[in-house]
Coordinates of C-alpha atoms in Angstrom, one line a residue:
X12 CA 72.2 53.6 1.7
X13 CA 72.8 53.3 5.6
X14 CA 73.8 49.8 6.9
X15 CA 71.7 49.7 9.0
X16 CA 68.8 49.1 6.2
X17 CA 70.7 45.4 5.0
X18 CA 70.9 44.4 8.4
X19 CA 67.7 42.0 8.8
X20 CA 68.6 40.3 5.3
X21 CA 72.2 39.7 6.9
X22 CA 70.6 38.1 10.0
X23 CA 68.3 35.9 7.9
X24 CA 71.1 34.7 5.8
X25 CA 73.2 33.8 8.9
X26 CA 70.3 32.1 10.5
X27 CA 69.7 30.0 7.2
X28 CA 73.4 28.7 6.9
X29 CA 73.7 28.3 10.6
X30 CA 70.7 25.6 9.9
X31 CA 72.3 24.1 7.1
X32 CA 75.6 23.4 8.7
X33 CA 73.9 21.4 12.3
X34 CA 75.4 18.0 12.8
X35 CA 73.1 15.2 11.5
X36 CA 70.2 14.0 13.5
X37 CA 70.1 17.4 15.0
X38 CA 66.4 20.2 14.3
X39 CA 67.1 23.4 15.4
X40 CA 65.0 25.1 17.7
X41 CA 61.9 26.3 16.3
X42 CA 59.6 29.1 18.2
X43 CA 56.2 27.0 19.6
X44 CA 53.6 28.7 17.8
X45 CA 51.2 28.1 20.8
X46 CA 53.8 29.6 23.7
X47 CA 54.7 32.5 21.7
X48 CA 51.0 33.2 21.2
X49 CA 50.6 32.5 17.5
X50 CA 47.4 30.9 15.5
X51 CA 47.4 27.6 15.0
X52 CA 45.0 25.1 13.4
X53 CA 43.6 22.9 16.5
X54 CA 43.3 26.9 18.0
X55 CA 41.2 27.8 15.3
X56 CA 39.1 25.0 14.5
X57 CA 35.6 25.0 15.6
X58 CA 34.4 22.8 18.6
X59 CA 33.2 19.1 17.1
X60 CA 29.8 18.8 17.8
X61 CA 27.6 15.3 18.1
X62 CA 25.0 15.1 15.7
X63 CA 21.0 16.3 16.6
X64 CA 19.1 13.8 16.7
X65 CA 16.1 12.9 14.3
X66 CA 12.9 13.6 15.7
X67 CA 10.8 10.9 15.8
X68 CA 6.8 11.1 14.5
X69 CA 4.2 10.2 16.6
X70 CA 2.6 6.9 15.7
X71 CA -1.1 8.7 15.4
X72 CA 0.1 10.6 12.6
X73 CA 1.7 7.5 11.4
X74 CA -1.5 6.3 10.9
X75 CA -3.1 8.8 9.6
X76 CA -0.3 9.0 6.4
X77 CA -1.0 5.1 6.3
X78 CA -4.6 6.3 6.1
X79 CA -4.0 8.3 3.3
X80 CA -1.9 6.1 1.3
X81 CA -4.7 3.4 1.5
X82 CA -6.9 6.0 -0.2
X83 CA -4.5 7.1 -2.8
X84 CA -4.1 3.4 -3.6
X85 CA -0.2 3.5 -2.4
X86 CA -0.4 0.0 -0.7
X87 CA 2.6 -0.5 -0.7
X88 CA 3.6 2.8 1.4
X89 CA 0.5 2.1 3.5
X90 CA 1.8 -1.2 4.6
X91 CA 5.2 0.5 5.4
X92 CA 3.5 3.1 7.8
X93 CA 1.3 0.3 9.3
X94 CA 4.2 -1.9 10.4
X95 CA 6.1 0.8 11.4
X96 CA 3.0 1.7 14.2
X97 CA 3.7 -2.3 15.0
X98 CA 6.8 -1.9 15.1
X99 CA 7.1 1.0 17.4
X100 CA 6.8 0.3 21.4
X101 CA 4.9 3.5 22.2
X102 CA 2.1 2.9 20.0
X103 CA -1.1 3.0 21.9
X104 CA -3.6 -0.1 21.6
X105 CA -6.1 2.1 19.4
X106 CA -3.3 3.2 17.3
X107 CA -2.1 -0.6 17.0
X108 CA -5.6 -1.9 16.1
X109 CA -5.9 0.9 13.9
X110 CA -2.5 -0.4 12.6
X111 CA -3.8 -3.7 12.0
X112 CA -6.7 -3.3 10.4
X113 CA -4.7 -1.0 7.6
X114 CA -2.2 -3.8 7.3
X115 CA -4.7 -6.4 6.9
X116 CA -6.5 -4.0 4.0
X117 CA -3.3 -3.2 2.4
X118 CA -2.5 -6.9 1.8
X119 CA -6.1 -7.8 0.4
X120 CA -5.6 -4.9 -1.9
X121 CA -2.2 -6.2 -3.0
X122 CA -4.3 -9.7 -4.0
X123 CA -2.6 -11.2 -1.0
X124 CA -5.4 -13.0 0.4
X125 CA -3.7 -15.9 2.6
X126 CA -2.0 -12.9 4.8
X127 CA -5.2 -10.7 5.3
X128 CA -6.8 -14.1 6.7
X129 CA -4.0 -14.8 8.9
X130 CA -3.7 -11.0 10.3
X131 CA -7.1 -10.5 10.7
X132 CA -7.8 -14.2 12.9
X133 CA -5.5 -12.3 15.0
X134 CA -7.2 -9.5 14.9
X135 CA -10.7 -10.9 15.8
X136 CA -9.1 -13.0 18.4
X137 CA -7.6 -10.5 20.3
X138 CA -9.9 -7.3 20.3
X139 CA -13.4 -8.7 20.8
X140 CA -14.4 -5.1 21.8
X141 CA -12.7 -3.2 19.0
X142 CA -15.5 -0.7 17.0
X143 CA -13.4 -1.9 14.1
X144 CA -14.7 -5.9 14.6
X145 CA -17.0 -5.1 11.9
X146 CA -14.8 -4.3 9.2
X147 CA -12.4 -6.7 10.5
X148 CA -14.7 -9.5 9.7
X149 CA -15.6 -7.4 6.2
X150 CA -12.4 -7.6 5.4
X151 CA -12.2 -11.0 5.7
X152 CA -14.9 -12.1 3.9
X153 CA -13.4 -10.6 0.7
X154 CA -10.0 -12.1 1.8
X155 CA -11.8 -15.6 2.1
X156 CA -13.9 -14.8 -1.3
X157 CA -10.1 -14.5 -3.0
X158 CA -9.2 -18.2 -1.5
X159 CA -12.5 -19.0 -2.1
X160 CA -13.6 -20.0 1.2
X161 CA -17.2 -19.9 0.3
X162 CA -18.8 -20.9 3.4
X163 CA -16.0 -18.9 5.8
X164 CA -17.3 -16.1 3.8
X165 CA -20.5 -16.5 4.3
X166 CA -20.2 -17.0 7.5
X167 CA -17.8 -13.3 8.4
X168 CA -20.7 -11.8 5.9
X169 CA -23.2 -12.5 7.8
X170 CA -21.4 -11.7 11.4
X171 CA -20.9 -8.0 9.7
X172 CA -24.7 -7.9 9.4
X173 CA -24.8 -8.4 12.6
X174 CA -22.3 -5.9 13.9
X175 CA -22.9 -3.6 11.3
X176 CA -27.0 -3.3 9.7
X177 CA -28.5 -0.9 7.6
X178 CA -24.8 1.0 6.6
X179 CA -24.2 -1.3 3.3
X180 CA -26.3 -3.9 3.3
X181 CA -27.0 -4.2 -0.2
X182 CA -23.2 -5.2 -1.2
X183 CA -22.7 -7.6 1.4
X184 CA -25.8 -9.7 0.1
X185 CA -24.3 -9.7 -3.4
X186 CA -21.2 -10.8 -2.1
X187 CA -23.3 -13.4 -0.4
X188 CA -24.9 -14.7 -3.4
X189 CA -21.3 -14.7 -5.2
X190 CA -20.3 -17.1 -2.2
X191 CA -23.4 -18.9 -3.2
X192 CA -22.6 -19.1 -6.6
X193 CA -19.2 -20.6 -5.6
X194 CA -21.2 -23.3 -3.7
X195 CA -23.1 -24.1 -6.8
X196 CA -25.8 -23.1 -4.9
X197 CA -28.2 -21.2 -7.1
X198 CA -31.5 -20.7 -5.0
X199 CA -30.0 -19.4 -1.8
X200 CA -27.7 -17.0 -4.6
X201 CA -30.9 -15.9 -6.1
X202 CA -32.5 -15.6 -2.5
X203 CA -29.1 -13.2 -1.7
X204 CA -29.3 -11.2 -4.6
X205 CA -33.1 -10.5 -4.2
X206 CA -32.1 -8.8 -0.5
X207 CA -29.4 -6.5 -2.0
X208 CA -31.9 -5.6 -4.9
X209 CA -34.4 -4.7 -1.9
X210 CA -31.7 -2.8 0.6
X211 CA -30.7 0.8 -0.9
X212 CA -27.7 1.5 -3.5
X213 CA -26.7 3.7 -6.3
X214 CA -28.8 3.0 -9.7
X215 CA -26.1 2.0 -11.7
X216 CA -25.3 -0.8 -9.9
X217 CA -28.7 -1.4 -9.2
X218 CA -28.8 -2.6 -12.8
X219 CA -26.0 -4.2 -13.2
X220 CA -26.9 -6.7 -10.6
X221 CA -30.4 -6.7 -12.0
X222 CA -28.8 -8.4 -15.1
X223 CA -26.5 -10.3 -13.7
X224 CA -29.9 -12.0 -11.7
X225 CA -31.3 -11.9 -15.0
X226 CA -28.6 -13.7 -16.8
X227 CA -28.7 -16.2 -14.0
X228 CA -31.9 -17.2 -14.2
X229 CA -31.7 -17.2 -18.1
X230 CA -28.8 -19.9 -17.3
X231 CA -30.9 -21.7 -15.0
X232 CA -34.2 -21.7 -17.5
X233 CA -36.4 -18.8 -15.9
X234 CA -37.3 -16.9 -18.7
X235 CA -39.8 -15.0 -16.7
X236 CA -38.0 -14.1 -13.6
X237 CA -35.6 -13.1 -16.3
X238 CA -37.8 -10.8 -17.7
X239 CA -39.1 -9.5 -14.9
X240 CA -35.6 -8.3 -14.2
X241 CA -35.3 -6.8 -17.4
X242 CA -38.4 -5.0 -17.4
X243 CA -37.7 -3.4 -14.0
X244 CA -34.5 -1.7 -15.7
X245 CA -36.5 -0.3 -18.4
X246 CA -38.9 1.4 -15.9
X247 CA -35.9 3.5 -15.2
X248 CA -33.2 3.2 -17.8
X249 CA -33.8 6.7 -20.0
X250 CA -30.7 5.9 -22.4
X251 CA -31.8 4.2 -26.1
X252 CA -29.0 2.2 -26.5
X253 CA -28.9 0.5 -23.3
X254 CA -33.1 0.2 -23.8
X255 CA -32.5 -0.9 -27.0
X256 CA -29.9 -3.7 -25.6
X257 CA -32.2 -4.7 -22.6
X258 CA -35.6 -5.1 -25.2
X259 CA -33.3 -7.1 -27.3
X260 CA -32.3 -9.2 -24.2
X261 CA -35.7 -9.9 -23.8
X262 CA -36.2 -11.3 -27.6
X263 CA -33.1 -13.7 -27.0
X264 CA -34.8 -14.4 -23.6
X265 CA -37.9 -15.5 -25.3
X266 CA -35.8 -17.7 -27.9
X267 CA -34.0 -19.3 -25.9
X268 CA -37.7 -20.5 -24.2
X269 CA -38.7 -21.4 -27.6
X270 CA -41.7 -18.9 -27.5
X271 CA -40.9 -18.1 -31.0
X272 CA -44.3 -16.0 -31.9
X273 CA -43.2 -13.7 -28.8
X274 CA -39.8 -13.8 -29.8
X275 CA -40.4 -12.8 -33.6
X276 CA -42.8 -9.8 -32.0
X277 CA -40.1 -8.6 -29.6
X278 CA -37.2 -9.0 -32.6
X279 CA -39.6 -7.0 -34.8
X280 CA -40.4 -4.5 -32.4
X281 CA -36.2 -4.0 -31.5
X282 CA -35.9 -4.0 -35.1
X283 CA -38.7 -0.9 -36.1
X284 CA -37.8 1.0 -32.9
X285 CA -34.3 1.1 -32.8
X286 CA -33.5 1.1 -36.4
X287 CA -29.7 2.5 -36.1
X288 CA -28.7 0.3 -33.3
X289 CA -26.9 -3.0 -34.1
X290 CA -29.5 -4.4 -31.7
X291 CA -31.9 -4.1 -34.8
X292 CA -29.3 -5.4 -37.4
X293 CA -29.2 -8.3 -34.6
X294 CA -32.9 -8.5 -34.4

């Protein structure tokens, strides 16, 4: 085989010892990858970049998510999107009212009645003007129903009226008479309840608040307002158990007057109409 062939071992083998044999403290002279052109890791590495920054949502939208959450019952995510409207310097003064008024909800929902009173004396303070000074003062009164500031209830009830007539008048004069009740004040309670029996609302709870007035005035020995109440639910109640219930009503009602020739008529007639209803095992 031709020399020539062995001689780039030979030249590595020299190199090799030549390195092995340098004084100490001496590095032999290594080819700069860079000058001579070769790759290198700092070559090849991509530029660093700084990061994007995270876009920021407008506080309208914000709103409308806190919005949303109120009505999916998330109170505690609404009251995070609300502050953060509060919180953020661009908000407009709409958005911020609008902000305001969900916090203030969000907080009464959460059975945190001292704060909703405190947020929304603010509010009321400072936005006169607002279209939302209704509600604000809606709001309230439930908040001040829950600390059971009868008369401040009352009182924001009434200034919704006001602000507000004809939308849903007939739930604000029960919670009028409920503030009533709380001022043991039976007469202007009945007097309350009368108006939201008069303003319009779905039938159901039309009679469930007739009964309640009924039960009242049972309490407060009016067994014919009473009845009265109880016979204006069966002129529209088509069900025979809850007929059955409301007649028997009546028979206690009588009772309880000590009308006990109309009372054993009413049992009897419970008794032969309804004949599988506990009502008539009752009667």
């Amino acid at each position: 085989m031709p020399v020539k062939q062995y001689f780039p071992l030979t030249l590595m083998l020299v190199l090799v010892l030549s390195g092995c044999n340098l004084p100490a403290g001496t590095t032999p002279n290594m080819p700069d990858p860079v000058a001579t052109g070769s790759p290198s890791e700092a070559a090849t590495a991509p530029p660093a970049t700084a990061p994007l920054p995270t876009p920021t949502r407008p506080p309208d939208l914000i709103v409308l998510e806190g919005e949303r959450d109120l009505h999916n019952g998330d109170w505690d995510a609404a009251a995070t999107a609300f502050q953060n409207v509060l919180n953020n310097p661009g908000a407009t003064q709409a958005e911020r009212s609008a902000a305001k008024i969900g916090l203030a909800q969000a907080a009464l929902e959460q059975g945190d009645f001292a704060m909703t009173v405190s947020a929304l004396d603010q509010f009321i303070a400072e936005n006169p003007d607002d279209p939302r000074l209704a509600q604000a003062y809606f709001l309230r009164g439930d908040a001040r129903l829950g600390t059971s500031d009868w008369a401040g209830a009352i009182a924001d009830y009434e200034q919704y009226l006001t602000l507000r007539p004809g939308v849903i008048d007939s739930y604000v004069h029960e919670r009028i008479g409920d503030a009533y009740i709380g001022l043991v004040n039976y007469d202007e309670a009945l007097a309350a309840y009368g108006r939201a029996l008069e303003a319009p609302r779905y039938l159901v709870g039309e009679l469930i608040l007739r009964e309640r007035v009924a039960t009242l005035n049972r309490s407060l020995g009016n067994p014919d307002a009473a009845i009265a109440q109880y016979n204006a639910i069966l002129d529209v109640a088509q069900n025979d158990g809850y007929r059955a219930s409301i007649q028997f009503y009546i028979a206690q009602t009588l009772f309880e007057a000590e009308r006990f020739p109309q009372a054993y008529e009413q049992f009897r007639f419970v008794f032969e109409t309804y004949p599988f209803r506990y009502e008539a095992y009752s009667s």
